[in-house]
Short mmCIF file of N, CA and C in Angstrom, two decimals:
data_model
loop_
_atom_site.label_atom_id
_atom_site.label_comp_id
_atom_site.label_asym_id
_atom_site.label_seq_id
_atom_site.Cartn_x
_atom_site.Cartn_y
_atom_site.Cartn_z
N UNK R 1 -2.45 3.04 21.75
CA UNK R 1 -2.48 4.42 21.32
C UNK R 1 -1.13 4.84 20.76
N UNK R 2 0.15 4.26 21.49
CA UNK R 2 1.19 4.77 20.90
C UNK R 2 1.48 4.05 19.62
N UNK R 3 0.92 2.90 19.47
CA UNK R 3 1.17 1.98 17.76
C UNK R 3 0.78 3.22 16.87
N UNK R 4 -0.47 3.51 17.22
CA UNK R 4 -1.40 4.45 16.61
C UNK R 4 -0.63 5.31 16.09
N UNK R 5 0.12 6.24 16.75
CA UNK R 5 0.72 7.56 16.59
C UNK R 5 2.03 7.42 16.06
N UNK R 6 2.36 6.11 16.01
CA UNK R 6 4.02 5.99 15.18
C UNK R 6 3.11 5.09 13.68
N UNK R 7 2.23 4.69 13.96
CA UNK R 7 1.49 4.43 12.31
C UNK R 7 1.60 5.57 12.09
N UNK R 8 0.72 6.70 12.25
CA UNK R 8 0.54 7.95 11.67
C UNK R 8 1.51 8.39 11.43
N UNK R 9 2.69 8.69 12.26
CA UNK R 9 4.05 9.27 11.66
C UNK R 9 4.42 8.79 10.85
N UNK R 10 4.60 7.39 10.83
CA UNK R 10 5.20 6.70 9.71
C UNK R 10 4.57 6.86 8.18
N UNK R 11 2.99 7.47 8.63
CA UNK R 11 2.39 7.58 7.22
C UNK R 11 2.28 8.75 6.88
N UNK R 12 2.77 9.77 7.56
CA UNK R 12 3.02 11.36 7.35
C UNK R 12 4.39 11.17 6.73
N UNK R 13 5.18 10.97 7.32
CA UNK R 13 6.92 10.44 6.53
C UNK R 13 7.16 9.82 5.13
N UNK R 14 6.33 8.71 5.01
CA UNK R 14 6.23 8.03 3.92
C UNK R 14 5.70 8.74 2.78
N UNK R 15 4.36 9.59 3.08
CA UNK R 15 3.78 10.61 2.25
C UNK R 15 4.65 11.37 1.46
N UNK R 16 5.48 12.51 2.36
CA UNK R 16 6.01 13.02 2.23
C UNK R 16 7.52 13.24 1.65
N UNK R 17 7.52 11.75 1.57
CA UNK R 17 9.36 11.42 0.84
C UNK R 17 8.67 11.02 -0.38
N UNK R 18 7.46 9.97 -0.43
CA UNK R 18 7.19 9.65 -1.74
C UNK R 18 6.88 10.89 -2.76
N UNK R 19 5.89 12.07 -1.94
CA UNK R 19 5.82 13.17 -2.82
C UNK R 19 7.12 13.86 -2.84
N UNK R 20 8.08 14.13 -2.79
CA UNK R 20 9.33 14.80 -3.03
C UNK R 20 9.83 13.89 -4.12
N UNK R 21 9.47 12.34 -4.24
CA UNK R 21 10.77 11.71 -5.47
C UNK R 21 9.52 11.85 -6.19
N UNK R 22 8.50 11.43 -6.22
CA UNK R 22 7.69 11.59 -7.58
C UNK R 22 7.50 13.26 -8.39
N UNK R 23 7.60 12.80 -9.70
CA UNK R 23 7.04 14.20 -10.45
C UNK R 23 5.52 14.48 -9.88
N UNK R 24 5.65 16.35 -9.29
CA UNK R 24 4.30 16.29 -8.72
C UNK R 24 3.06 15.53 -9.48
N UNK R 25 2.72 15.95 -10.49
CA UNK R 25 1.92 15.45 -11.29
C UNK R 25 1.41 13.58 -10.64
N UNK R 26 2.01 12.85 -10.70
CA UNK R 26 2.48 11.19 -10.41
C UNK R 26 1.79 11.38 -9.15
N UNK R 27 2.62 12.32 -8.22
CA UNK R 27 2.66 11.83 -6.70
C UNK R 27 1.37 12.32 -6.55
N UNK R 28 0.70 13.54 -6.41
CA UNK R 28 -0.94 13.28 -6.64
C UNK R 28 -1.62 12.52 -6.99
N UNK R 29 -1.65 11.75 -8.29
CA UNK R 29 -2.11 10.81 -8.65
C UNK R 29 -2.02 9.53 -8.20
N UNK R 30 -0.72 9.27 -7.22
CA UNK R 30 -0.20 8.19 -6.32
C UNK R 30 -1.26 8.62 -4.40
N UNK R 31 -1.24 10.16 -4.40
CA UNK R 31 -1.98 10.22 -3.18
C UNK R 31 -3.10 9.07 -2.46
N UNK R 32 -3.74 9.04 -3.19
CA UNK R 32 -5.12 8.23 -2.27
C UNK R 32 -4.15 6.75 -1.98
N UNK R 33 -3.43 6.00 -2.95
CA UNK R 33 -3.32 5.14 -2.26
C UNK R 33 -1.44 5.25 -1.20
N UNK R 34 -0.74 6.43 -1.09
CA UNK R 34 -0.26 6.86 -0.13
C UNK R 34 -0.54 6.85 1.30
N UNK R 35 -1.92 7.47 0.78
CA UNK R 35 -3.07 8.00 2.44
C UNK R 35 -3.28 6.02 3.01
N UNK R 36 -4.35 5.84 1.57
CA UNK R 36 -4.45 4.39 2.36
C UNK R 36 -3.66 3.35 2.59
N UNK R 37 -2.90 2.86 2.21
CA UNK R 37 -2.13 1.51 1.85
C UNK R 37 -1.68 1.51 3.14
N UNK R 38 -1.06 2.51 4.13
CA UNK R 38 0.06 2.11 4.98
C UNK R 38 -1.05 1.18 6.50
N UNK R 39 -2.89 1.48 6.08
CA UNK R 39 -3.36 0.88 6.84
C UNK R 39 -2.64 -0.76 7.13
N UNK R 40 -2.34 -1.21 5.94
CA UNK R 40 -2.00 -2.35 5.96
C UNK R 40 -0.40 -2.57 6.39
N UNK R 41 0.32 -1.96 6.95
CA UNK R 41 1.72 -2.15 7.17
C UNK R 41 1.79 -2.78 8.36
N UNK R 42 0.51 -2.74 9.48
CA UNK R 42 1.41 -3.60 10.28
C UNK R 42 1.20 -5.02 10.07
N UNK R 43 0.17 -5.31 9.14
CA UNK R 43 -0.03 -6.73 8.97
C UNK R 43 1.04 -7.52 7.66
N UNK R 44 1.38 -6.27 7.03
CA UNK R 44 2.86 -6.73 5.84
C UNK R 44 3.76 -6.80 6.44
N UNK R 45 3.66 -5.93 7.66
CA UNK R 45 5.65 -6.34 9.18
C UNK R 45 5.70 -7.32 9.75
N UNK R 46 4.12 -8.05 9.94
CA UNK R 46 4.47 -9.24 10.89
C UNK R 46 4.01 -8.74 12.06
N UNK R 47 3.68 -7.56 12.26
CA UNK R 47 2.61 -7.40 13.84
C UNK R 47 1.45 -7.88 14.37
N UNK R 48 0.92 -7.91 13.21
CA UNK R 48 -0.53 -9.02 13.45
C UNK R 48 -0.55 -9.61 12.34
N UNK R 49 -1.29 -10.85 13.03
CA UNK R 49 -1.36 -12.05 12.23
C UNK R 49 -2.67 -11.63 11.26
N UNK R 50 -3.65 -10.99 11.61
CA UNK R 50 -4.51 -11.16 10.60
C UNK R 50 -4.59 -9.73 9.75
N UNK R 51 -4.90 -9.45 8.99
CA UNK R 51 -5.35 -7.87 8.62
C UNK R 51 -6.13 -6.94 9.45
N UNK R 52 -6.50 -6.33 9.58
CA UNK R 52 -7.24 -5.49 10.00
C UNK R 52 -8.44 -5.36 9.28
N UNK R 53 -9.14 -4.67 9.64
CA UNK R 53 -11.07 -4.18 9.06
C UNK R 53 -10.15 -2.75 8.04
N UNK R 54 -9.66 -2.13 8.78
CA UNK R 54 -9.06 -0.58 8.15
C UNK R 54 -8.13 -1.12 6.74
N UNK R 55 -7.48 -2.03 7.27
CA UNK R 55 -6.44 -2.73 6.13
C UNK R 55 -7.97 -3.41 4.82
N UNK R 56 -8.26 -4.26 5.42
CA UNK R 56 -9.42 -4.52 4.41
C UNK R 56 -9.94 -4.06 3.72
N UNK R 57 -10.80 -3.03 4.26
CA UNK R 57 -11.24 -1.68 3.41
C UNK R 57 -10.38 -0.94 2.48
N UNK R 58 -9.29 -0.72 2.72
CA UNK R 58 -8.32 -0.16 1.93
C UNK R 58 -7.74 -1.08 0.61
N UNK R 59 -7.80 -2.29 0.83
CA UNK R 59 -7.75 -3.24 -0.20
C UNK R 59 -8.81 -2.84 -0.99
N UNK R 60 -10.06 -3.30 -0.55
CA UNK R 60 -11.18 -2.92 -1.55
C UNK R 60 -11.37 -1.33 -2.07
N UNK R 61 -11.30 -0.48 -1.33
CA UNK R 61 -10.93 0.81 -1.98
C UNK R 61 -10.04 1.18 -3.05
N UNK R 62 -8.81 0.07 -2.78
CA UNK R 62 -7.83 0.59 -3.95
C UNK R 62 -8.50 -0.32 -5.06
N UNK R 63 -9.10 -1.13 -5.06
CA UNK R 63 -9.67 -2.49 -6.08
C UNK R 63 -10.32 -1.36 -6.67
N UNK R 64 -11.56 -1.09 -6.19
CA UNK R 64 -12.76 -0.02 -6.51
C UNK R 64 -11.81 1.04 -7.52
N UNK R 65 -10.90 1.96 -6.73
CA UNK R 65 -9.76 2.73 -7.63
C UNK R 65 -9.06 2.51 -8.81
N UNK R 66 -8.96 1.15 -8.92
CA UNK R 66 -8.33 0.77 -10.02
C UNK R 66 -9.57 0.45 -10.77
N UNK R 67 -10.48 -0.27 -10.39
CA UNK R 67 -11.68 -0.43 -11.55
C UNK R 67 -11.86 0.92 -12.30
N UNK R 68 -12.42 2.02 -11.34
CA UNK R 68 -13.04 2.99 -11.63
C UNK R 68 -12.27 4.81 -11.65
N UNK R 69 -11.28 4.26 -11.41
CA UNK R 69 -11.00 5.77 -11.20
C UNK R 69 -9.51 5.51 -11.60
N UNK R 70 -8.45 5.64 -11.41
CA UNK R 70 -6.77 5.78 -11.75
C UNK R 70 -6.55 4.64 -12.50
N UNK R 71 -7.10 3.33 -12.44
CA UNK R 71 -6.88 1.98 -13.41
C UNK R 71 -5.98 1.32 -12.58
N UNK R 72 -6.08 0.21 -12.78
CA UNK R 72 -5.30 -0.91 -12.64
C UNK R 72 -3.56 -0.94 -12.40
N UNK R 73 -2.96 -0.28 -13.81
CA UNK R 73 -1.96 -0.20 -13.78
C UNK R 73 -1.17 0.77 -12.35
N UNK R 74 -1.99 2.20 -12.84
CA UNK R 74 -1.33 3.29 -11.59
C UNK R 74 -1.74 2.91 -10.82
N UNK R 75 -2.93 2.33 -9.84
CA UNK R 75 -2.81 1.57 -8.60
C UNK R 75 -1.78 0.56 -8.37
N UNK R 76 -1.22 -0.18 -9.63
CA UNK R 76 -0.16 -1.09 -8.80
C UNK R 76 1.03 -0.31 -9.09
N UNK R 77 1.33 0.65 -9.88
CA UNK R 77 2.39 1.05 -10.12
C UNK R 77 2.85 2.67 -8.86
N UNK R 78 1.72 2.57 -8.31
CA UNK R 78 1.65 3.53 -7.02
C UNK R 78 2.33 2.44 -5.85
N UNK R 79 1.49 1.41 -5.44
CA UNK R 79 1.59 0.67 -4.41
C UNK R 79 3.49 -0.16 -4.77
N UNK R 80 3.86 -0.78 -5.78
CA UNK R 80 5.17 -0.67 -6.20
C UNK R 80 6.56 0.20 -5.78
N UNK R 81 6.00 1.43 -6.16
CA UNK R 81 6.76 2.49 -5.52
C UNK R 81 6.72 2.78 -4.06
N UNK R 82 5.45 3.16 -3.64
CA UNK R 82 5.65 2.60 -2.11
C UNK R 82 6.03 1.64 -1.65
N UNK R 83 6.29 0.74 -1.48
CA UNK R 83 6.89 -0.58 -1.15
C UNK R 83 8.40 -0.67 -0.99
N UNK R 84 8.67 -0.04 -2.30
CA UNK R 84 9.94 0.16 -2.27
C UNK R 84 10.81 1.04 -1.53
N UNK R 85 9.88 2.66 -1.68
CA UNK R 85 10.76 3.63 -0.43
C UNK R 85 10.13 2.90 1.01
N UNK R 86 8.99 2.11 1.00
CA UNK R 86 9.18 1.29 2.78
C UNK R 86 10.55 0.46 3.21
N UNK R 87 10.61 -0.19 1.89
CA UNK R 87 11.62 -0.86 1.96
C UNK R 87 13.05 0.01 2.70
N UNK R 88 13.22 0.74 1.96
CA UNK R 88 14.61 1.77 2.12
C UNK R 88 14.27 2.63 3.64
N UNK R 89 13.29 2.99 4.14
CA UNK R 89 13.05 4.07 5.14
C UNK R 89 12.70 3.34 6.25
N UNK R 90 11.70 1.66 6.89
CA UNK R 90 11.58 1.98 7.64
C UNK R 90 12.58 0.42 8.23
N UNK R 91 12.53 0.57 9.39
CA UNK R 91 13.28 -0.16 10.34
C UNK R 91 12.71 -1.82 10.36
N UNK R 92 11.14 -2.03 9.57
CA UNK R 92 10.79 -3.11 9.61
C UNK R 92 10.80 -3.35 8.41
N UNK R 93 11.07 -4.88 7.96
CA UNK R 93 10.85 -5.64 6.67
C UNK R 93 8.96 -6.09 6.49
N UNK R 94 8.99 -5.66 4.98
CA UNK R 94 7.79 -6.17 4.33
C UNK R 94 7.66 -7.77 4.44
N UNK R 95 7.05 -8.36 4.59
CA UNK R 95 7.13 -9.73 4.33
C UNK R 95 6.07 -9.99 3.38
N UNK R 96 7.16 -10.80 1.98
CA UNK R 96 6.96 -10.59 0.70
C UNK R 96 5.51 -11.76 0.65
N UNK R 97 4.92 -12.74 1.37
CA UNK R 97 4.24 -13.53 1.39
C UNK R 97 2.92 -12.90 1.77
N UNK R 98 2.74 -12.19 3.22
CA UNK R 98 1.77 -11.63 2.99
C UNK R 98 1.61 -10.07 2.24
N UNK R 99 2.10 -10.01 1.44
CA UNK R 99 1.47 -8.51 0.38
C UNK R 99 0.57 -9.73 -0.56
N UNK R 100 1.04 -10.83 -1.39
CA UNK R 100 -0.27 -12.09 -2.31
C UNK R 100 -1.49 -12.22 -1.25
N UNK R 101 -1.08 -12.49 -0.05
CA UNK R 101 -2.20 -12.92 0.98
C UNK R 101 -3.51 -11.90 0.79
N UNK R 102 -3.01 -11.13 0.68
CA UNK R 102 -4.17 -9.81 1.31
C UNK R 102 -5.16 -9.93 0.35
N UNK R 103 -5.04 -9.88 -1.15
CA UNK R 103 -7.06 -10.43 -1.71
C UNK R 103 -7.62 -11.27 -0.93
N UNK R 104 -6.69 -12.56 -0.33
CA UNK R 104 -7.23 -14.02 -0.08
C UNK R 104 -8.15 -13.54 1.03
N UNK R 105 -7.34 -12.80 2.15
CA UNK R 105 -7.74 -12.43 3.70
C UNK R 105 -8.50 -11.48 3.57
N UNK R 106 -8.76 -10.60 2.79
CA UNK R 106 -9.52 -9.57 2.78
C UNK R 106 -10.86 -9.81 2.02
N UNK R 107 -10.80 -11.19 1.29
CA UNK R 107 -12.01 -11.64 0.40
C UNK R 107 -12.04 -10.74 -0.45
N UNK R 108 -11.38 -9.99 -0.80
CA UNK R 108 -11.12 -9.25 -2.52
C UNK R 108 -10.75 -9.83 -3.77
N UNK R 109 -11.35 -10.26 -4.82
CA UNK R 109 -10.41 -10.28 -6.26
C UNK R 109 -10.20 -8.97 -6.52
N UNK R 110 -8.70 -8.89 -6.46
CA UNK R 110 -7.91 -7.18 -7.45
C UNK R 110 -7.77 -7.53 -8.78
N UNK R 111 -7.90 -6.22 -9.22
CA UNK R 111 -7.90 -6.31 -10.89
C UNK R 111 -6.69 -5.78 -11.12
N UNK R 112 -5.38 -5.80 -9.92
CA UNK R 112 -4.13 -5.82 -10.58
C UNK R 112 -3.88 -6.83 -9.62
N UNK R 113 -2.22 -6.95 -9.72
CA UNK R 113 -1.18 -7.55 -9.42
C UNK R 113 -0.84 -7.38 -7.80
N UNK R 114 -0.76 -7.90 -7.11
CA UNK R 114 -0.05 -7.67 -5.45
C UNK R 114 0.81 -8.34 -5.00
N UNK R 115 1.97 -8.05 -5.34
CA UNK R 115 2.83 -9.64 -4.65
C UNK R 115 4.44 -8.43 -4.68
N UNK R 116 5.34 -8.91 -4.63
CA UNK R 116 6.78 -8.65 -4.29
C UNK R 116 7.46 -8.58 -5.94
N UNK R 117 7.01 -9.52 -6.41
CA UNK R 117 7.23 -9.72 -7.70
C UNK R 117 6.19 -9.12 -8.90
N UNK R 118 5.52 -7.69 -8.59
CA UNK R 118 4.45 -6.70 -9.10
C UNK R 118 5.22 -6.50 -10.60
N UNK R 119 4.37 -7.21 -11.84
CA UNK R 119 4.79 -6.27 -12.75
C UNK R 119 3.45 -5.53 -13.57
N UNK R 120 3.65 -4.34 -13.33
CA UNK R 120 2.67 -3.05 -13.35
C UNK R 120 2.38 -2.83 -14.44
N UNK R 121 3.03 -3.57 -15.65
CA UNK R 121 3.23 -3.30 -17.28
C UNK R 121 2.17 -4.23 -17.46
N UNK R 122 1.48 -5.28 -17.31
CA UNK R 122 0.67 -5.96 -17.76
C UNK R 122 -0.81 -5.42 -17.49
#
């Protein structure tokens, strides 16, 4: 329960710094995958070995998002930017191996880019 409630802070915090640096406009448009992505943080820290069902879903949600709704690009160019203020804000490192993992483990093909090395322009 307490993982629970420092996830949630951490994803109220994260929200909330990302919407202050983005132009509002962006950071709305960055929202949905704000809300979802951080499902997957404890399995990008190294807390658990496998993904989660919540993390999973959120993979395929943002897939679905990028097909159909914001595209390809602003889904990776959202998840990019987050990554990066995680990088700077929280106390744990991303581990750059599993962010590629997660189509494999989640049984998703994404129609963008996921890795450490994201370029959002293609």
């Amino acid at each position: 329960m307490a993982r629970m409630v420092g996830y949630f802070l951490v994803t109220l915090f994260l929200v909330s710094e990302l919407s202050m640096v983005q132009p509002q406009p962006l950071g709305n448009v960055c929202l949905p995958v704000y809300i979802e992505f951080p499902y997957c943080l404890g399995f990008l820290w190294g807390l658990y070995k496998e993904p989660g069902g919540l993390c999973c879903e959120t993979v395929k949600r943002l897939n679905l998002l990028a097909k159909q709704g914001l595209g390809a690009k602003y889904v990776c160019w959202c998840i990019e930017n987050m990554t990066k203020c995680i990088a700077k804000t929280s106390p744990y490192r991303l581990n750059a191996t599993r962010i590629s993992e997660l189509p494999k483990l989640c049984n998703t093909h994404l129609s963008f880019p996921i890795s450490v090395a994201m370029d959002c322009s293609k």
